[in-house]
Amino acid sequence: MDAADVGDDLVEVLFTEAQIQTRIAEMAAEISRDYEGKDLVLVGVLRGAVMVMADLSRALDKHVEMDWMAVSSYGSGTKSSGVVRILKDLDADISGRHVLIVDEIIDTGLTLSWLTSNLGSRGPASVEIATLLRKPEALQMPVKAKYVGWDIPNEFVVGYGLDYRETYRNLRDIGTLSPSVYS
């Protein structure tokens, strides 16, 4: 599905599918270089990171293990509740391994701050973050992401894994959702 398929639901398209794929490839090149010769585990944050994780892992030029966590601080609204819950934990043992958390967006930073601390307590060699999008104006907790696709304004965005009430995830582009949709 692309932006034309959702009519007036988007105020604007921020990034096209082509722009996203180019930026993912650039990030993958950096990650491949930085983790050369290291045992790397990608930890995707369900559900939003599915698209980023799939494309990023395919763009890497090294073998990686992939695992998933599902954590939530949103519920069904558009604002973080501030309470993080684990819905699905890792299957892999990460002790002594390099962990790269892959997420689609850093919004308030509450979830990723908690997740970084949680995974760090499990004895990995390192824990870093790769995110496609970051909203610097929305940050409530300091979160250091090693790999960032783009910084964006503090607006509600959908597409490429980002959703509103479980819709728009399969939109190939990323765009700003019209307030008329969620007001």
PDB file of C-alpha atoms in Angstrom, residues 30-42 60-65 94 96-100 124-128 146-147:
ATOM      1  CA  GLU A  30      27.765   1.391   9.182  1.00  0.00           C
ATOM      2  CA  ILE A  31      26.581  -1.515  11.328  1.00  0.00           C
ATOM      3  CA  SER A  32      28.459  -4.088   9.218  1.00  0.00           C
ATOM      4  CA  ARG A  33      31.648  -2.048   9.565  1.00  0.00           C
ATOM      5  CA  ASP A  34      31.252  -1.443  13.315  1.00  0.00           C
ATOM      6  CA  TYR A  35      30.484  -5.078  14.143  1.00  0.00           C
ATOM      7  CA  GLU A  36      32.993  -6.732  11.814  1.00  0.00           C
ATOM      8  CA  GLY A  37      34.263  -9.911  13.474  1.00  0.00           C
ATOM      9  CA  LYS A  38      31.755  -9.650  16.336  1.00  0.00           C
ATOM     10  CA  ASP A  39      28.869 -11.917  17.327  1.00  0.00           C
ATOM     11  CA  LEU A  40      25.827  -9.701  16.738  1.00  0.00           C
ATOM     12  CA  VAL A  41      22.260 -10.316  17.868  1.00  0.00           C
ATOM     13  CA  LEU A  42      19.569  -8.052  16.452  1.00  0.00           C
ATOM     14  CA  LEU A  60      23.811  -6.401   6.322  1.00  0.00           C
ATOM     15  CA  ASP A  61      26.784  -8.183   4.809  1.00  0.00           C
ATOM     16  CA  LYS A  62      27.333 -10.454   7.809  1.00  0.00           C
ATOM     17  CA  HIS A  63      25.563 -13.286   9.591  1.00  0.00           C
ATOM     18  CA  VAL A  64      23.413 -12.158  12.485  1.00  0.00           C
ATOM     19  CA  GLU A  65      21.001 -13.836  14.855  1.00  0.00           C
ATOM     20  CA  ILE A  94      22.561 -12.668  25.106  1.00  0.00           C
ATOM     21  CA  GLY A  96      28.667 -12.035  26.297  1.00  0.00           C
ATOM     22  CA  ARG A  97      27.165 -11.081  22.948  1.00  0.00           C
ATOM     23  CA  HIS A  98      26.794  -7.763  21.155  1.00  0.00           C
ATOM     24  CA  VAL A  99      23.137  -6.709  21.085  1.00  0.00           C
ATOM     25  CA  LEU A 100      21.654  -4.193  18.683  1.00  0.00           C
ATOM     26  CA  PRO A 124      25.836  -8.757  27.069  1.00  0.00           C
ATOM     27  CA  ALA A 125      29.151  -7.534  25.659  1.00  0.00           C
ATOM     28  CA  SER A 126      27.335  -4.371  24.525  1.00  0.00           C
ATOM     29  CA  VAL A 127      23.861  -2.971  23.947  1.00  0.00           C
ATOM     30  CA  GLU A 128      23.239  -0.333  21.288  1.00  0.00           C
ATOM     31  CA  LYS A 146      24.053   4.719  17.845  1.00  0.00           C
ATOM     32  CA  TYR A 147      22.284   4.535  14.472  1.00  0.00           C
TER      33      TYR A 147
END
